[in-house]
C-alpha atoms as an extended CHARMM CRD file, in Angstrom:
* protein
*
       223  EXT
         1         1  THR       CA             -0.2030000000      160.6050000000       11.0430000000  PROA      1               0.0000000000
         2         2  GLY       CA              0.2460000000      158.9600000000        7.2940000000  PROA      2               0.0000000000
         3         3  ALA       CA              3.0040000000      160.9370000000        6.4770000000  PROA      3               0.0000000000
         4         4  PRO       CA              5.8710000000      159.2810000000        4.5030000000  PROA      4               0.0000000000
         5         5  ARG       CA              8.4280000000      158.1840000000        6.8650000000  PROA      5               0.0000000000
         6         6  PRO       CA             12.2840000000      159.0530000000        6.0540000000  PROA      6               0.0000000000
         7         7  SER       CA             14.1420000000      156.0160000000        4.8250000000  PROA      7               0.0000000000
         8         8  ALA       CA             16.7600000000      157.0630000000        7.7200000000  PROA      8               0.0000000000
         9         9  GLY       CA             16.9890000000      159.6430000000       10.2370000000  PROA      9               0.0000000000
        10        10  GLY       CA             19.9410000000      161.4480000000        9.6590000000  PROA      10              0.0000000000
        11        11  ASN       CA             22.7390000000      159.0910000000        9.3340000000  PROA      11              0.0000000000
        12        12  VAL       CA             20.9750000000      156.3130000000       10.6460000000  PROA      12              0.0000000000
        13        13  ASP       CA             20.3410000000      153.1470000000        8.7450000000  PROA      13              0.0000000000
        14        14  PRO       CA             17.2790000000      151.6390000000       10.0480000000  PROA      14              0.0000000000
        15        15  ALA       CA             17.6610000000      148.3920000000        7.7760000000  PROA      15              0.0000000000
        16        16  GLY       CA             21.5280000000      148.2240000000        9.0870000000  PROA      16              0.0000000000
        17        17  MET       CA             20.5370000000      148.6260000000       12.4820000000  PROA      17              0.0000000000
        18        18  TRP       CA             18.4260000000      145.5690000000       12.1810000000  PROA      18              0.0000000000
        19        19  GLU       CA             20.6980000000      143.4130000000       10.2350000000  PROA      19              0.0000000000
        20        20  ALA       CA             23.3840000000      144.0730000000       12.5820000000  PROA      20              0.0000000000
        21        21  GLN       CA             21.5480000000      142.1020000000       15.3030000000  PROA      21              0.0000000000
        22        22  LEU       CA             19.4880000000      139.6980000000       12.8300000000  PROA      22              0.0000000000
        23        23  GLY       CA             22.1260000000      138.6280000000       10.7300000000  PROA      23              0.0000000000
        24        24  ALA       CA             22.3900000000      138.3450000000        6.9100000000  PROA      24              0.0000000000
        25        25  GLY       CA             19.1340000000      135.9880000000        6.9180000000  PROA      25              0.0000000000
        26        26  ILE       CA             19.0950000000      133.5870000000        3.9320000000  PROA      26              0.0000000000
        27        27  GLY       CA             19.4640000000      136.2580000000        1.2440000000  PROA      27              0.0000000000
        28        28  GLN       CA             18.5820000000      139.6420000000       -0.5440000000  PROA      28              0.0000000000
        29        29  VAL       CA             15.8110000000      139.5880000000       -2.8020000000  PROA      29              0.0000000000
        30        30  HSD       CA             15.2570000000      142.5500000000       -5.4200000000  PROA      30              0.0000000000
        31        31  ILE       CA             11.3950000000      142.5240000000       -6.0100000000  PROA      31              0.0000000000
        32        32  ARG       CA             10.3410000000      144.7350000000       -9.2170000000  PROA      32              0.0000000000
        33        33  GLU       CA              7.3510000000      147.1130000000       -8.8320000000  PROA      33              0.0000000000
        34        34  ARG       CA              3.9210000000      145.2370000000       -8.7120000000  PROA      34              0.0000000000
        35        35  ASP       CA              5.1300000000      142.1060000000       -7.9730000000  PROA      35              0.0000000000
        36        36  PHE       CA              4.5090000000      140.5490000000       -4.4380000000  PROA      36              0.0000000000
        37        37  VAL       CA              6.7930000000      139.6360000000       -1.4850000000  PROA      37              0.0000000000
        38        38  PHE       CA              4.2810000000      137.0480000000       -0.5710000000  PROA      38              0.0000000000
        39        39  ARG       CA              0.5440000000      136.6050000000       -1.4520000000  PROA      39              0.0000000000
        40        40  ALA       CA             -2.4860000000      135.3050000000        0.1590000000  PROA      40              0.0000000000
        41        41  GLY       CA             -2.7040000000      131.2960000000        0.2860000000  PROA      41              0.0000000000
        42        42  GLU       CA              1.1940000000      131.4570000000        0.5970000000  PROA      42              0.0000000000
        43        43  ASN       CA              3.0770000000      130.7010000000        3.9400000000  PROA      43              0.0000000000
        44        44  PRO       CA              4.1060000000      134.6510000000        4.7840000000  PROA      44              0.0000000000
        45        45  LYS       CA              7.8870000000      135.2770000000        4.2860000000  PROA      45              0.0000000000
        46        46  ILE       CA              9.6920000000      137.3350000000        7.3870000000  PROA      46              0.0000000000
        47        47  ALA       CA             11.2300000000      140.2510000000        5.2070000000  PROA      47              0.0000000000
        48        48  LEU       CA             13.5500000000      143.3050000000        6.4310000000  PROA      48              0.0000000000
        49        49  ILE       CA             12.5300000000      146.0710000000        4.0940000000  PROA      49              0.0000000000
        50        50  ARG       CA             15.8320000000      147.4530000000        2.9100000000  PROA      50              0.0000000000
        51        51  ALA       CA             14.6290000000      149.7360000000       -0.0260000000  PROA      51              0.0000000000
        52        52  GLY       CA             11.2220000000      150.5900000000       -1.4130000000  PROA      52              0.0000000000
        53        53  VAL       CA              7.5580000000      150.8230000000       -0.0540000000  PROA      53              0.0000000000
        54        54  VAL       CA              5.4940000000      147.4060000000        0.1840000000  PROA      54              0.0000000000
        55        55  ARG       CA              1.8040000000      147.6600000000        0.9650000000  PROA      55              0.0000000000
        56        56  LEU       CA              0.3440000000      145.1200000000        3.0360000000  PROA      56              0.0000000000
        57        57  PHE       CA             -3.3040000000      144.0850000000        2.5530000000  PROA      57              0.0000000000
        58        58  ILE       CA             -6.3880000000      141.9050000000        2.7220000000  PROA      58              0.0000000000
        59        59  GLU       CA             -8.9390000000      140.9620000000        0.2630000000  PROA      59              0.0000000000
        60        60  SER       CA            -12.6030000000      140.7560000000        0.9750000000  PROA      60              0.0000000000
        61        61  PRO       CA            -14.4840000000      137.6170000000       -0.7420000000  PROA      61              0.0000000000
        62        62  LEU       CA            -15.9000000000      140.2670000000       -3.0720000000  PROA      62              0.0000000000
        63        63  GLY       CA            -12.5240000000      141.4780000000       -4.0100000000  PROA      63              0.0000000000
        64        64  ARG       CA            -12.5620000000      144.3490000000       -2.5840000000  PROA      64              0.0000000000
        65        65  GLN       CA             -8.8210000000      145.3900000000       -1.1010000000  PROA      65              0.0000000000
        66        66  LEU       CA             -8.5570000000      146.6290000000        2.5790000000  PROA      66              0.0000000000
        67        67  THR       CA             -4.6750000000      148.4060000000        2.8080000000  PROA      67              0.0000000000
        68        68  ILE       CA             -3.4560000000      147.6110000000        6.6290000000  PROA      68              0.0000000000
        69        69  GLN       CA             -0.2690000000      149.4200000000        6.2390000000  PROA      69              0.0000000000
        70        70  TYR       CA              2.3360000000      150.4740000000        3.7740000000  PROA      70              0.0000000000
        71        71  ALA       CA              6.1570000000      149.1810000000        5.2080000000  PROA      71              0.0000000000
        72        72  ARG       CA              9.4320000000      150.8410000000        4.4010000000  PROA      72              0.0000000000
        73        73  VAL       CA             12.8420000000      150.7070000000        4.9750000000  PROA      73              0.0000000000
        74        74  GLY       CA             13.3410000000      149.1660000000        8.3120000000  PROA      74              0.0000000000
        75        75  ASP       CA             10.2350000000      147.5500000000        8.6480000000  PROA      75              0.0000000000
        76        76  LEU       CA              9.9570000000      143.8090000000        9.4490000000  PROA      76              0.0000000000
        77        77  ILE       CA              6.8500000000      142.5240000000        7.9160000000  PROA      77              0.0000000000
        78        78  GLY       CA              5.5700000000      138.9180000000        7.8800000000  PROA      78              0.0000000000
        79        79  ILE       CA              6.1750000000      138.0980000000       11.5410000000  PROA      79              0.0000000000
        80        80  ALA       CA              2.8430000000      138.3240000000       13.0970000000  PROA      80              0.0000000000
        81        81  THR       CA              1.1700000000      136.1020000000       10.2150000000  PROA      81              0.0000000000
        82        82  TYR       CA              3.8900000000      133.6320000000       10.0800000000  PROA      82              0.0000000000
        83        83  LEU       CA              3.3600000000      133.3000000000       14.1060000000  PROA      83              0.0000000000
        84        84  ALA       CA             -0.6630000000      133.5430000000       13.6820000000  PROA      84              0.0000000000
        85        85  GLY       CA             -0.3520000000      130.5720000000       11.3250000000  PROA      85              0.0000000000
        86        86  SER       CA             -2.3000000000      133.1410000000        8.7450000000  PROA      86              0.0000000000
        87        87  ASP       CA             -2.1180000000      133.0050000000        5.1520000000  PROA      87              0.0000000000
        88        88  ASP       CA             -5.0260000000      135.7760000000        4.2880000000  PROA      88              0.0000000000
        89        89  TRP       CA             -2.2440000000      138.6830000000        3.8200000000  PROA      89              0.0000000000
        90        90  HSD       CA             -0.7480000000      140.1120000000        0.2530000000  PROA      90              0.0000000000
        91        91  ALA       CA              2.2860000000      142.1800000000        0.4190000000  PROA      91              0.0000000000
        92        92  GLU       CA              2.6400000000      144.2760000000       -2.9790000000  PROA      92              0.0000000000
        93        93  ALA       CA              5.4420000000      146.0520000000       -3.9520000000  PROA      93              0.0000000000
        94        94  ILE       CA              4.2540000000      149.3090000000       -5.0080000000  PROA      94              0.0000000000
        95        95  THR       CA              7.9220000000      150.3300000000       -6.0730000000  PROA      95              0.0000000000
        96        96  ASP       CA             11.0160000000      148.4210000000       -6.8530000000  PROA      96              0.0000000000
        97        97  VAL       CA             11.6580000000      146.7970000000       -3.6190000000  PROA      97              0.0000000000
        98        98  ASP       CA             15.0750000000      145.0320000000       -1.7030000000  PROA      98              0.0000000000
        99        99  VAL       CA             14.3770000000      143.0430000000        1.2540000000  PROA      99              0.0000000000
       100       100  THR       CA             16.3590000000      140.4670000000        3.7360000000  PROA      100             0.0000000000
       101       101  LEU       CA             14.3350000000      137.2740000000        4.0590000000  PROA      101             0.0000000000
       102       102  LEU       CA             14.5860000000      135.8900000000        7.4170000000  PROA      102             0.0000000000
       103       103  THR       CA             13.2780000000      132.6010000000        8.9110000000  PROA      103             0.0000000000
       104       104  ILE       CA             12.3310000000      131.8570000000       12.5090000000  PROA      104             0.0000000000
       105       105  ASP       CA             15.3770000000      129.9290000000       12.8900000000  PROA      105             0.0000000000
       106       106  ASP       CA             17.2560000000      133.3050000000       11.6070000000  PROA      106             0.0000000000
       107       107  LEU       CA             15.7120000000      134.9590000000       14.4090000000  PROA      107             0.0000000000
       108       108  ASN       CA             16.0160000000      132.4040000000       17.1160000000  PROA      108             0.0000000000
       109       109  ARG       CA             19.5320000000      132.1630000000       16.5210000000  PROA      109             0.0000000000
       110       110  ALA       CA             19.7880000000      135.8550000000       16.7610000000  PROA      110             0.0000000000
       111       111  ALA       CA             17.9400000000      135.9970000000       19.8690000000  PROA      111             0.0000000000
       112       112  ALA       CA             20.3130000000      133.4810000000       21.6670000000  PROA      112             0.0000000000
       113       113  GLN       CA             23.1190000000      136.0490000000       21.1930000000  PROA      113             0.0000000000
       114       114  ASN       CA             20.7990000000      139.0640000000       22.0910000000  PROA      114             0.0000000000
       115       115  PRO       CA             18.4150000000      138.3350000000       24.7510000000  PROA      115             0.0000000000
       116       116  GLU       CA             16.9160000000      141.8930000000       24.1690000000  PROA      116             0.0000000000
       117       117  LEU       CA             16.2230000000      141.5000000000       20.8690000000  PROA      117             0.0000000000
       118       118  PRO       CA             12.7350000000      139.5000000000       21.1550000000  PROA      118             0.0000000000
       119       119  LEU       CA             11.4200000000      142.8520000000       23.2640000000  PROA      119             0.0000000000
       120       120  ARG       CA             12.9330000000      144.8410000000       20.6900000000  PROA      120             0.0000000000
       121       121  ILE       CA             10.9570000000      143.1320000000       17.3970000000  PROA      121             0.0000000000
       122       122  ALA       CA              7.8410000000      142.9850000000       20.3310000000  PROA      122             0.0000000000
       123       123  GLU       CA              8.0280000000      146.8260000000       20.3900000000  PROA      123             0.0000000000
       124       124  HSD       CA              8.7230000000      147.2270000000       16.8400000000  PROA      124             0.0000000000
       125       125  MET       CA              5.5950000000      145.0160000000       15.9760000000  PROA      125             0.0000000000
       126       126  ALA       CA              3.4310000000      146.8780000000       18.5450000000  PROA      126             0.0000000000
       127       127  ARG       CA              4.3360000000      150.2080000000       17.0640000000  PROA      127             0.0000000000
       128       128  TRP       CA              3.7610000000      149.1910000000       13.5410000000  PROA      128             0.0000000000
       129       129  THR       CA              0.4610000000      147.6690000000       14.4100000000  PROA      129             0.0000000000
       130       130  THR       CA             -0.8390000000      150.7430000000       16.6630000000  PROA      130             0.0000000000
       131       131  GLU       CA             -0.0630000000      153.0400000000       13.5590000000  PROA      131             0.0000000000
       132       132  ALA       CA             -1.5200000000      150.6260000000       11.4500000000  PROA      132             0.0000000000
       133       133  MET       CA             -5.1960000000      150.5830000000       13.4570000000  PROA      133             0.0000000000
       134       134  ARG       CA             -4.9080000000      154.6380000000       13.8740000000  PROA      134             0.0000000000
       135       135  ARG       CA             -4.4530000000      154.5210000000       10.7210000000  PROA      135             0.0000000000
       136       136  LEU       CA             -7.8170000000      152.6550000000        9.8570000000  PROA      136             0.0000000000
       137       137  ALA       CA             -9.5730000000      154.3650000000       12.5020000000  PROA      137             0.0000000000
       138       138  ASP       CA             -8.7840000000      157.7650000000       10.7300000000  PROA      138             0.0000000000
       139       139  GLU       CA             -9.5580000000      156.9170000000        7.7040000000  PROA      139             0.0000000000
       140       140  ALA       CA            -13.1960000000      155.2650000000        8.3590000000  PROA      140             0.0000000000
       141       141  GLY       CA            -14.7780000000      158.7340000000        8.1580000000  PROA      141             0.0000000000
       142       142  GLN       CA            -12.8870000000      160.5240000000        5.8980000000  PROA      142             0.0000000000
       143       143  PRO       CA            -14.3470000000      161.8370000000        2.6330000000  PROA      143             0.0000000000
       144       144  MET       CA            -12.7790000000      160.1160000000       -0.6250000000  PROA      144             0.0000000000
       145       145  ARG       CA            -10.2720000000      163.1700000000       -1.3920000000  PROA      145             0.0000000000
       146       146  ALA       CA             -8.8960000000      162.8010000000        2.2410000000  PROA      146             0.0000000000
       147       147  ARG       CA             -8.3340000000      158.7670000000        1.4430000000  PROA      147             0.0000000000
       148       148  VAL       CA             -6.8370000000      159.5100000000       -1.6230000000  PROA      148             0.0000000000
       149       149  ALA       CA             -4.5220000000      162.0930000000       -0.6740000000  PROA      149             0.0000000000
       150       150  ARG       CA             -3.2750000000      159.7730000000        2.0410000000  PROA      150             0.0000000000
       151       151  HSD       CA             -2.7400000000      157.0490000000        0.0270000000  PROA      151             0.0000000000
       152       152  LEU       CA             -0.7010000000      158.9850000000       -2.2360000000  PROA      152             0.0000000000
       153       153  ARG       CA              1.5150000000      160.6670000000        0.6060000000  PROA      153             0.0000000000
       154       154  GLU       CA              2.2190000000      156.9490000000        2.1810000000  PROA      154             0.0000000000
       155       155  ALA       CA              3.1830000000      155.1040000000       -1.5830000000  PROA      155             0.0000000000
       156       156  SER       CA              5.4630000000      158.1300000000       -2.1190000000  PROA      156             0.0000000000
       157       157  LEU       CA              9.3510000000      158.6600000000       -2.1940000000  PROA      157             0.0000000000
       158       158  ARG       CA             11.2970000000      161.2890000000       -2.3160000000  PROA      158             0.0000000000
       159       159  GLY       CA             13.1460000000      161.4950000000       -5.6580000000  PROA      159             0.0000000000
       160       160  PRO       CA             16.2870000000      162.9730000000       -6.8210000000  PROA      160             0.0000000000
       161       161  ASP       CA             15.0090000000      166.3280000000       -7.2760000000  PROA      161             0.0000000000
       162       162  GLY       CA             13.6830000000      166.6990000000       -3.9660000000  PROA      162             0.0000000000
       163       163  ARG       CA              9.9500000000      166.0480000000       -4.6810000000  PROA      163             0.0000000000
       164       164  LEU       CA              7.7870000000      163.0610000000       -3.6450000000  PROA      164             0.0000000000
       165       165  SER       CA              6.2610000000      160.9400000000       -6.3740000000  PROA      165             0.0000000000
       166       166  ALA       CA              3.8280000000      157.4180000000       -6.3330000000  PROA      166             0.0000000000
       167       167  HSD       CA              4.9920000000      155.3740000000       -9.1570000000  PROA      167             0.0000000000
       168       168  ILE       CA              1.2870000000      154.1260000000       -9.3210000000  PROA      168             0.0000000000
       169       169  ASN       CA             -1.6750000000      154.4000000000      -11.5140000000  PROA      169             0.0000000000
       170       170  GLN       CA             -5.1110000000      154.9200000000      -10.9710000000  PROA      170             0.0000000000
       171       171  GLN       CA             -6.3080000000      151.3170000000      -11.1120000000  PROA      171             0.0000000000
       172       172  ARG       CA             -3.5790000000      150.6000000000       -8.5250000000  PROA      172             0.0000000000
       173       173  LEU       CA             -4.2980000000      153.2810000000       -6.2580000000  PROA      173             0.0000000000
       174       174  ALA       CA             -8.2460000000      152.7290000000       -6.1400000000  PROA      174             0.0000000000
       175       175  ASN       CA             -7.3430000000      149.0120000000       -5.1000000000  PROA      175             0.0000000000
       176       176  ALA       CA             -5.1880000000      150.4880000000       -2.3490000000  PROA      176             0.0000000000
       177       177  VAL       CA             -7.9720000000      152.8210000000       -1.1680000000  PROA      177             0.0000000000
       178       178  GLY       CA            -10.7200000000      150.3130000000       -1.6950000000  PROA      178             0.0000000000
       179       179  THR       CA            -12.5630000000      152.2290000000       -4.2610000000  PROA      179             0.0000000000
       180       180  VAL       CA            -13.3200000000      151.8880000000       -7.9560000000  PROA      180             0.0000000000
       181       181  ARG       CA            -10.6600000000      153.8380000000      -10.5090000000  PROA      181             0.0000000000
       182       182  GLU       CA            -13.1940000000      156.1780000000      -12.0290000000  PROA      182             0.0000000000
       183       183  VAL       CA            -13.6870000000      157.7510000000       -8.6400000000  PROA      183             0.0000000000
       184       184  VAL       CA            -10.1160000000      158.1390000000       -8.1610000000  PROA      184             0.0000000000
       185       185  SER       CA             -9.4700000000      159.6090000000      -11.4080000000  PROA      185             0.0000000000
       186       186  ARG       CA            -12.2610000000      162.2830000000      -10.4510000000  PROA      186             0.0000000000
       187       187  GLU       CA             -9.8540000000      162.9340000000       -6.8780000000  PROA      187             0.0000000000
       188       188  LEU       CA             -6.8450000000      163.1720000000       -8.9190000000  PROA      188             0.0000000000
       189       189  LYS       CA             -8.2680000000      165.4230000000      -11.1330000000  PROA      189             0.0000000000
       190       190  GLN       CA             -9.5060000000      168.0340000000       -8.6370000000  PROA      190             0.0000000000
       191       191  LEU       CA             -6.3240000000      167.7040000000       -6.7620000000  PROA      191             0.0000000000
       192       192  ARG       CA             -4.4770000000      168.3370000000      -10.1870000000  PROA      192             0.0000000000
       193       193  THR       CA             -6.6700000000      171.3120000000      -10.5250000000  PROA      193             0.0000000000
       194       194  ILE       CA             -5.7660000000      173.4220000000       -7.4410000000  PROA      194             0.0000000000
       195       195  ALA       CA             -2.3370000000      172.4930000000       -8.2060000000  PROA      195             0.0000000000
       196       196  VAL       CA             -1.3720000000      170.2310000000       -5.1190000000  PROA      196             0.0000000000
       197       197  ILE       CA             -0.2000000000      167.5200000000       -7.9020000000  PROA      197             0.0000000000
       198       198  ASP       CA              0.6830000000      166.4090000000      -11.2420000000  PROA      198             0.0000000000
       199       199  ALA       CA             -0.1400000000      163.0330000000      -12.3900000000  PROA      199             0.0000000000
       200       200  THR       CA              0.7130000000      161.1750000000      -15.8300000000  PROA      200             0.0000000000
       201       201  SER       CA             -0.8460000000      157.6940000000      -16.8390000000  PROA      201             0.0000000000
       202       202  GLY       CA              1.4230000000      156.0370000000      -14.0640000000  PROA      202             0.0000000000
       203       203  SER       CA              2.9260000000      158.4130000000      -11.5570000000  PROA      203             0.0000000000
       204       204  VAL       CA              1.7390000000      161.3150000000       -9.3970000000  PROA      204             0.0000000000
       205       205  THR       CA              4.4100000000      163.8080000000       -8.3680000000  PROA      205             0.0000000000
       206       206  VAL       CA              3.2690000000      166.2970000000       -5.4340000000  PROA      206             0.0000000000
       207       207  LEU       CA              3.7890000000      169.8200000000       -6.0810000000  PROA      207             0.0000000000
       208       208  ASP       CA              2.6260000000      170.9870000000       -2.7270000000  PROA      208             0.0000000000
       209       209  GLU       CA              3.2500000000      168.7040000000        0.1860000000  PROA      209             0.0000000000
       210       210  VAL       CA              1.7080000000      170.8570000000        2.7880000000  PROA      210             0.0000000000
       211       211  ARG       CA             -1.6980000000      171.5030000000        1.1350000000  PROA      211             0.0000000000
       212       212  LEU       CA             -1.5700000000      167.8410000000        0.3220000000  PROA      212             0.0000000000
       213       213  ALA       CA             -1.0280000000      167.0330000000        4.1410000000  PROA      213             0.0000000000
       214       214  CYS       CA             -3.9830000000      169.2200000000        4.6990000000  PROA      214             0.0000000000
       215       215  VAL       CA             -6.3690000000      167.2380000000        2.7180000000  PROA      215             0.0000000000
       216       216  ALA       CA             -5.1390000000      164.1100000000        3.5420000000  PROA      216             0.0000000000
       217       217  ALA       CA             -6.3030000000      165.0830000000        7.0720000000  PROA      217             0.0000000000
       218       218  GLY       CA             -9.4390000000      165.8560000000        6.2470000000  PROA      218             0.0000000000
       219       219  ARG       CA             -9.0820000000      169.6520000000        6.2600000000  PROA      219             0.0000000000
       220       220  SER       CA             -9.1730000000      172.1890000000        3.4360000000  PROA      220             0.0000000000
       221       221  SER       CA             -6.6150000000      172.2610000000        0.9070000000  PROA      221             0.0000000000
       222       222  GLY       CA             -4.7570000000      175.0580000000        2.9480000000  PROA      222             0.0000000000
       223       223  PRO       CA             -3.4120000000      178.2100000000        1.6520000000  PROA      223             0.0000000000
């Protein structure tokens, strides 16, 4: 678990498949890295991720963040929080993100034309929620290095050179992990020392995906 999911499998376009059934929504929006799709205290927006990575998290009264899940291309976010009437969630753009915004009326109109759509949305949300709960359970007992490695993998996208990169600085990574910047700095230094990653002031490039996966799983750094 925790491996970055591809934006598409083969020639399949997951976002396009949803749009074919949901319609065009109320518009496509480009959200810059570090901005928010929605914040706690606001009405959550229903959004289909078309490009990029979004981190969903809640914040404790003391300001500590708990990452629930990372959303990628083809994920629908905001439905559960909207239907529950919750405004506790943040949805932060880890990279530049393109989304299609939808309303409940959009979903109702689409469901009227496709009676199987509500079940398909429910199955998608159930899988997504199950992955999130499994991820939280797996991470709870892991050492800090494994947690940092896991978040790096989940926040990464594959670049033109074929390598995974996470465009995230140490403070934002610390927020995602739920720790302080000094701890993340120490763990990144160790991963860099064993040639698993290369890090700059605002980006981390994965040099060895196999070894990073081993660290993220709580095993040794691999061969």
